[in-house]
Amino acid sequence: MINGRADVAEGTRLRVLAALERTGYKSPLQRRNAPARRTVEAVFDSLNSAYAVEVLNGILGQAAASDMEVVLSVTSRQEASPASPAERAQRMIDEGRAGMIVVTSAFDSGQLHAFRRRNIPIVVVDPLNPPPGEVFSVGASNWAGGKAAATHLLELGHRRIAYIGGPEAAECSQARLHGYMAALMAEGISVEHGYVSAGPFRPANGARAMRSLLALDDPPTAIFAASDSIALGVLAEARRQDVRIPEEMSLVGFDGTHQAEESVPPLTSVSQPLQDMGRSAVNFILRQIRGEDIDSRRVELATHLVVRESTAPPRSSR
């Protein structure tokens, strides 16, 4: 009866069609002829952090407001793909993707150029490696945030301040490191040997680095961790080694996630506008789809320091 067959009574047909209309049913032909919703693919290296979840919430919120759908990919859960960059880009076209948002994943220039050559809009958020100049990117003021974190510790009276960074090649981690070093240099303080380390944005990196710092002949009185996840690892190791924070050592994180608020003690952290970063990435995709002239290919959103209970003056100055 839905297909217009003649062997159905007219009254029955009308009742069924009325019921289908109330439920919003559309026939296969109607669905094929309906305009397709735009779909954007969001690629994360991992979702095992509050940072990633916050950025994803921003992407999902802006996509919903813009009548877009989001397809999620997590690279750490995928085996190495045998597809070439060109094949992957073509697959995106075949699957009807409107664009791609890459969050904290390392995409080489060959992959990015393959998408650009096919006019597939792409935006990178906090890239682990600097993207080519023609690629749109979204991030935060990492240098200023790193400087603010170190300046806060200096103003409390700390002079032996360590930095536990993210991956050595990660652009955002390097910017935070340079901000930290700029603050120390402005006070005429040199970075002590062994006070700077790098590793994943994971708690295990913070715990490992904390053990190394405590083993030094002259351990730091304060630590600036390049992410809240790293800082949580520092806190866990401090508890294992009976180091009281902030009484014996101050600690600052970076990201401003809910984990910073809920940690014990609550963590002083440089807050990034993570959901705004996700929303900005979707808007960049939409503007590229519409063919707008965009003056800047880089959006850098402001950070701000949120002081909580994990920082205090060093014991020697109390």
Tab-separated table of C-alpha atoms in Angstrom:
chain	number	residue	atom	x	y	z
A	1	MET	CA	0.000	0.000	0.000
A	2	ILE	CA	2.956	2.302	0.630
A	3	ASN	CA	4.157	1.671	-2.912
A	4	GLY	CA	0.782	2.567	-4.456
A	5	ARG	CA	-0.452	-0.967	-5.164
A	6	ALA	CA	-4.037	-1.198	-6.526
A	7	ASP	CA	-5.140	-4.225	-4.428
A	8	VAL	CA	-5.560	-2.200	-1.194
A	9	ALA	CA	-8.852	-0.599	-0.171
A	10	GLU	CA	-8.792	3.174	-0.330
A	11	GLY	CA	-9.958	3.594	3.279
A	12	THR	CA	-7.214	1.273	4.537
A	13	ARG	CA	-4.626	3.114	2.474
A	14	LEU	CA	-5.656	6.492	3.893
A	15	ARG	CA	-5.566	5.228	7.503
A	16	VAL	CA	-2.111	3.697	7.050
A	17	LEU	CA	-0.724	6.765	5.324
A	18	ALA	CA	-2.091	9.001	8.099
A	19	ALA	CA	-0.397	6.809	10.719
A	20	LEU	CA	2.889	6.887	8.828
A	21	GLU	CA	2.707	10.655	8.550
A	22	ARG	CA	2.196	10.955	12.316
A	23	THR	CA	5.356	8.897	12.940
A	24	GLY	CA	7.423	10.866	10.427
A	25	TYR	CA	8.021	7.851	8.154
A	26	LYS	CA	9.660	8.542	4.808
A	27	SER	CA	9.733	6.064	1.965
A	28	PRO	CA	13.075	4.914	0.515
A	29	LEU	CA	12.432	7.131	-2.506
A	30	GLN	CA	11.764	10.149	-0.275
A	31	ARG	CA	14.900	9.444	1.730
A	32	ARG	CA	16.992	9.177	-1.428
A	33	ASN	CA	15.630	12.465	-2.701
A	34	ALA	CA	15.992	14.299	0.615
A	35	PRO	CA	18.995	16.629	0.946
A	36	ALA	CA	21.853	14.818	2.710
A	37	ARG	CA	22.987	16.182	6.048
A	38	ARG	CA	26.586	17.295	6.038
A	39	THR	CA	28.909	14.997	7.944
A	40	VAL	CA	32.238	15.950	9.475
A	41	GLU	CA	34.773	13.393	10.679
A	42	ALA	CA	36.491	14.124	14.012
A	43	VAL	CA	39.802	12.293	14.450
A	44	PHE	CA	41.355	11.982	17.938
A	45	ASP	CA	44.537	10.214	18.933
A	46	SER	CA	42.711	9.087	22.099
A	47	LEU	CA	39.611	9.843	24.158
A	48	ASN	CA	41.260	8.817	27.439
A	49	SER	CA	41.499	12.360	28.776
A	50	ALA	CA	39.196	15.098	30.004
A	51	TYR	CA	40.846	17.398	27.438
A	52	ALA	CA	39.651	15.270	24.513
A	53	VAL	CA	36.134	14.918	25.919
A	54	GLU	CA	35.798	18.683	26.377
A	55	VAL	CA	36.935	19.428	22.810
A	56	LEU	CA	34.568	16.722	21.517
A	57	ASN	CA	31.660	18.273	23.432
A	58	GLY	CA	32.367	21.566	21.692
A	59	ILE	CA	32.475	19.858	18.285
A	60	LEU	CA	29.214	17.985	18.912
A	61	GLY	CA	27.423	21.062	20.232
A	62	GLN	CA	28.357	23.277	17.297
A	63	ALA	CA	27.671	20.499	14.780
A	64	ALA	CA	24.181	19.981	16.201
A	65	ALA	CA	23.491	23.733	16.064
A	66	SER	CA	24.656	23.738	12.421
A	67	ASP	CA	22.598	20.662	11.426
A	68	MET	CA	25.716	18.568	10.874
A	69	GLU	CA	26.479	15.013	11.876
A	70	VAL	CA	29.789	13.898	13.409
A	71	VAL	CA	31.631	10.649	12.692
A	72	LEU	CA	34.253	9.859	15.329
A	73	SER	CA	37.606	8.130	14.705
A	74	VAL	CA	40.182	7.249	17.364
A	75	THR	CA	43.591	6.560	15.834
A	76	SER	CA	45.022	4.773	18.891
A	77	ARG	CA	42.363	2.071	18.513
A	78	GLN	CA	43.034	1.430	14.856
A	79	GLU	CA	45.647	-0.756	13.291
A	80	ALA	CA	47.941	0.903	10.789
A	81	SER	CA	45.899	1.426	7.654
A	82	PRO	CA	47.359	0.108	4.386
A	83	ALA	CA	45.501	2.859	2.504
A	84	SER	CA	47.610	5.625	1.025
A	85	PRO	CA	46.780	9.268	1.854
A	86	ALA	CA	45.197	9.640	-1.574
A	87	GLU	CA	43.051	6.532	-1.059
A	88	ARG	CA	41.907	7.709	2.356
A	89	ALA	CA	41.003	11.131	0.975
A	90	GLN	CA	39.031	9.521	-1.863
A	91	ARG	CA	37.223	7.307	0.626
A	92	MET	CA	36.102	10.411	2.486
A	93	ILE	CA	34.643	11.785	-0.737
A	94	ASP	CA	32.931	8.468	-1.508
A	95	GLU	CA	31.413	8.377	1.990
A	96	GLY	CA	30.103	11.920	1.663
A	97	ARG	CA	32.209	13.574	4.366
A	98	ALA	CA	32.049	17.372	4.299
A	99	GLY	CA	35.361	17.779	6.094
A	100	MET	CA	37.703	16.533	8.804
A	101	ILE	CA	38.742	17.851	12.219
A	102	VAL	CA	42.005	16.391	13.519
A	103	VAL	CA	42.536	16.753	17.292
A	104	THR	CA	46.014	16.253	18.842
A	105	SER	CA	46.944	13.698	16.200
A	106	ALA	CA	50.125	13.642	14.161
A	107	PHE	CA	49.178	13.875	10.482
A	108	ASP	CA	52.103	14.207	8.120
A	109	SER	CA	52.154	16.747	5.325
A	110	GLY	CA	51.459	14.047	2.709
A	111	GLN	CA	48.190	13.144	4.367
A	112	LEU	CA	47.123	16.747	4.766
A	113	HIS	CA	48.055	17.667	1.190
A	114	ALA	CA	46.028	14.711	-0.128
A	115	PHE	CA	42.911	16.215	1.450
A	116	ARG	CA	43.703	19.718	0.297
A	117	ARG	CA	44.249	18.591	-3.312
A	118	ARG	CA	40.712	17.173	-3.323
A	119	ASN	CA	39.287	20.330	-1.737
A	120	ILE	CA	38.278	18.471	1.429
A	121	PRO	CA	38.086	21.041	4.235
A	122	ILE	CA	40.365	20.101	7.120
A	123	VAL	CA	41.085	21.748	10.483
A	124	VAL	CA	43.684	20.662	13.033
A	125	VAL	CA	43.279	21.319	16.765
A	126	ASP	CA	46.417	21.465	18.956
A	127	PRO	CA	48.462	19.544	16.372
A	128	LEU	CA	51.339	17.450	17.622
A	129	ASN	CA	53.406	18.693	14.690
A	130	PRO	CA	53.155	22.091	12.956
A	131	PRO	CA	50.680	21.860	10.048
A	132	PRO	CA	51.504	23.174	6.567
A	133	GLY	CA	50.788	26.865	6.159
A	134	GLU	CA	47.683	26.350	4.035
A	135	VAL	CA	45.941	24.156	6.652
A	136	PHE	CA	43.494	25.748	9.084
A	137	SER	CA	44.308	25.257	12.761
A	138	VAL	CA	42.799	26.032	16.178
A	139	GLY	CA	44.702	26.294	19.426
A	140	ALA	CA	45.175	28.286	22.598
A	141	SER	CA	47.750	30.846	23.697
A	142	ASN	CA	50.152	28.159	24.919
A	143	TRP	CA	53.195	30.427	25.262
A	144	ALA	CA	51.273	32.967	27.324
A	145	GLY	CA	49.766	30.175	29.404
A	146	GLY	CA	53.179	28.671	30.130
A	147	LYS	CA	54.515	32.074	31.121
A	148	ALA	CA	51.513	32.700	33.395
A	149	ALA	CA	52.024	29.362	35.161
A	150	ALA	CA	55.711	29.988	35.848
A	151	THR	CA	55.104	33.634	36.800
A	152	HIS	CA	52.540	32.546	39.404
A	153	LEU	CA	55.077	30.209	40.999
A	154	LEU	CA	57.792	32.875	40.901
A	155	GLU	CA	55.487	35.392	42.579
A	156	LEU	CA	54.893	32.883	45.374
A	157	GLY	CA	58.662	32.871	45.953
A	158	HIS	CA	59.705	29.668	44.155
A	159	ARG	CA	63.042	29.661	42.367
A	160	ARG	CA	63.563	25.935	41.715
A	161	ILE	CA	60.731	25.236	39.264
A	162	ALA	CA	60.595	22.121	37.081
A	163	TYR	CA	58.686	21.584	33.826
A	164	ILE	CA	57.169	18.199	32.905
A	165	GLY	CA	56.268	18.490	29.234
A	166	GLY	CA	54.241	16.555	26.734
A	167	PRO	CA	55.742	14.888	23.642
A	168	GLU	CA	58.987	16.599	22.697
A	169	ALA	CA	57.830	17.331	19.150
A	170	ALA	CA	54.373	18.570	20.160
A	171	GLU	CA	54.042	22.206	19.140
A	172	CYS	CA	51.760	23.085	22.071
A	173	SER	CA	54.144	21.552	24.621
A	174	GLN	CA	57.110	23.386	23.138
A	175	ALA	CA	55.219	26.686	23.321
A	176	ARG	CA	54.391	26.069	27.004
A	177	LEU	CA	58.039	25.235	27.675
A	178	HIS	CA	59.205	28.442	25.999
A	179	GLY	CA	56.712	30.488	28.022
A	180	TYR	CA	57.983	28.871	31.235
A	181	MET	CA	61.599	29.584	30.259
A	182	ALA	CA	60.798	33.195	29.353
A	183	ALA	CA	59.327	33.791	32.816
A	184	LEU	CA	62.422	32.343	34.520
A	185	MET	CA	64.829	34.251	32.300
A	186	ALA	CA	63.003	37.507	33.077
A	187	GLU	CA	63.931	36.921	36.728
A	188	GLY	CA	67.523	35.981	35.902
A	189	ILE	CA	66.943	32.328	36.792
A	190	SER	CA	68.539	29.564	34.736
A	191	VAL	CA	66.844	26.185	34.335
A	192	GLU	CA	68.563	23.559	36.474
A	193	HIS	CA	69.881	20.396	34.838
A	194	GLY	CA	67.286	17.644	35.108
A	195	TYR	CA	64.388	20.030	35.705
A	196	VAL	CA	62.899	19.695	32.201
A	197	SER	CA	61.511	16.448	30.776
A	198	ALA	CA	59.137	15.304	28.037
A	199	GLY	CA	56.707	12.440	27.555
A	200	PRO	CA	53.093	11.602	26.718
A	201	PHE	CA	50.193	13.712	27.986
A	202	ARG	CA	49.425	10.918	30.452
A	203	PRO	CA	49.533	10.469	34.256
A	204	ALA	CA	52.293	7.864	33.921
A	205	ASN	CA	54.589	10.551	32.525
A	206	GLY	CA	53.923	12.766	35.542
A	207	ALA	CA	54.585	9.918	37.989
A	208	ARG	CA	57.832	8.926	36.245
A	209	ALA	CA	59.103	12.499	36.102
A	210	MET	CA	58.186	13.091	39.739
A	211	ARG	CA	60.308	10.119	40.805
A	212	SER	CA	63.261	11.493	38.829
A	213	LEU	CA	62.867	14.987	40.297
A	214	LEU	CA	62.690	13.711	43.866
A	215	ALA	CA	65.901	11.724	43.292
A	216	LEU	CA	67.872	14.870	42.427
A	217	ASP	CA	70.352	16.270	44.947
A	218	ASP	CA	68.452	19.559	44.843
A	219	PRO	CA	64.831	18.750	43.926
A	220	PRO	CA	62.482	21.539	42.846
A	221	THR	CA	60.058	23.255	45.190
A	222	ALA	CA	57.463	23.600	42.413
A	223	ILE	CA	56.425	21.818	39.227
A	224	PHE	CA	54.646	23.100	36.131
A	225	ALA	CA	53.020	20.164	34.305
A	226	ALA	CA	52.084	20.620	30.643
A	227	SER	CA	48.649	19.044	31.128
A	228	ASP	CA	46.217	18.248	33.911
A	229	SER	CA	46.662	14.540	33.129
A	230	ILE	CA	50.416	14.812	33.745
A	231	ALA	CA	49.739	16.764	36.942
A	232	LEU	CA	47.422	14.007	38.208
A	233	GLY	CA	50.311	11.571	37.831
A	234	VAL	CA	52.502	13.930	39.870
A	235	LEU	CA	49.846	14.062	42.595
A	236	ALA	CA	49.570	10.271	42.702
A	237	GLU	CA	53.334	9.829	42.998
A	238	ALA	CA	53.513	12.555	45.654
A	239	ARG	CA	51.031	10.594	47.764
A	240	ARG	CA	53.036	7.405	47.304
A	241	GLN	CA	56.207	9.189	48.453
A	242	ASP	CA	54.547	11.131	51.290
A	243	VAL	CA	55.250	14.491	49.661
A	244	ARG	CA	52.574	16.954	50.705
A	245	ILE	CA	51.206	19.327	48.048
A	246	PRO	CA	51.340	22.304	48.386
A	247	GLU	CA	53.060	22.259	51.823
A	248	GLU	CA	56.261	20.677	50.494
A	249	MET	CA	55.905	21.190	46.747
A	250	SER	CA	53.617	23.361	44.609
A	251	LEU	CA	52.032	22.085	41.399
A	252	VAL	CA	50.422	23.790	38.383
A	253	GLY	CA	48.670	21.957	35.538
A	254	PHE	CA	47.461	23.006	32.107
A	255	ASP	CA	44.029	22.558	30.439
A	256	GLY	CA	41.601	23.587	33.196
A	257	THR	CA	39.541	20.392	32.954
A	258	HIS	CA	37.029	19.144	35.532
A	259	GLN	CA	39.797	16.818	36.765
A	260	ALA	CA	41.684	19.865	38.027
A	261	GLU	CA	38.684	20.977	40.068
A	262	GLU	CA	38.037	17.501	41.476
A	263	SER	CA	41.613	16.485	42.355
A	264	VAL	CA	42.889	16.435	45.947
A	265	PRO	CA	44.000	19.113	46.495
A	266	PRO	CA	42.171	21.060	43.764
A	267	LEU	CA	44.719	21.840	41.081
A	268	THR	CA	45.914	25.279	40.067
A	269	SER	CA	45.759	25.112	36.281
A	270	VAL	CA	46.032	27.184	33.112
A	271	SER	CA	42.537	26.950	31.676
A	272	GLN	CA	42.037	26.493	27.944
A	273	PRO	CA	38.636	27.240	26.330
A	274	LEU	CA	38.418	23.615	25.154
A	275	GLN	CA	34.779	23.587	24.068
A	276	ASP	CA	35.293	26.898	22.250
A	277	MET	CA	38.195	25.285	20.401
A	278	GLY	CA	35.891	22.479	19.237
A	279	ARG	CA	33.229	24.966	18.190
A	280	SER	CA	35.775	27.077	16.298
A	281	ALA	CA	36.971	23.997	14.397
A	282	VAL	CA	33.417	23.234	13.191
A	283	ASN	CA	32.922	26.873	12.168
A	284	PHE	CA	36.179	26.744	10.182
A	285	ILE	CA	34.835	23.682	8.322
A	286	LEU	CA	31.527	25.435	7.583
A	287	ARG	CA	33.250	28.569	6.306
A	288	GLN	CA	35.427	26.510	3.981
A	289	ILE	CA	32.353	24.632	2.683
A	290	ARG	CA	30.666	27.949	1.940
A	291	GLY	CA	33.768	29.159	0.087
A	292	GLU	CA	34.234	32.219	2.289
A	293	ASP	CA	37.360	34.313	2.184
A	294	ILE	CA	39.080	33.728	5.519
A	295	ASP	CA	41.754	36.229	6.510
A	296	SER	CA	43.591	34.031	9.004
A	297	ARG	CA	44.122	30.289	8.883
A	298	ARG	CA	44.962	30.163	12.592
A	299	VAL	CA	42.624	30.778	15.536
A	300	GLU	CA	44.369	31.162	18.896
A	301	LEU	CA	42.067	31.474	21.897
A	302	ALA	CA	43.119	33.031	25.183
A	303	THR	CA	44.092	31.019	28.261
A	304	HIS	CA	43.832	32.141	31.871
A	305	LEU	CA	45.289	30.894	35.148
A	306	VAL	CA	42.861	29.479	37.726
A	307	VAL	CA	44.489	29.452	41.180
A	308	ARG	CA	43.329	26.685	43.499
A	309	GLU	CA	44.884	24.858	46.450
A	310	SER	CA	47.887	23.081	44.904
A	311	THR	CA	50.200	26.109	45.037
A	312	ALA	CA	51.668	27.970	48.020
A	313	PRO	CA	54.900	29.775	48.943
A	314	PRO	CA	57.912	27.508	49.450
A	315	ARG	CA	58.552	26.418	53.023
A	316	SER	CA	61.802	28.394	53.244
A	317	SER	CA	59.940	31.680	52.705
A	318	ARG	CA	57.099	31.090	55.155
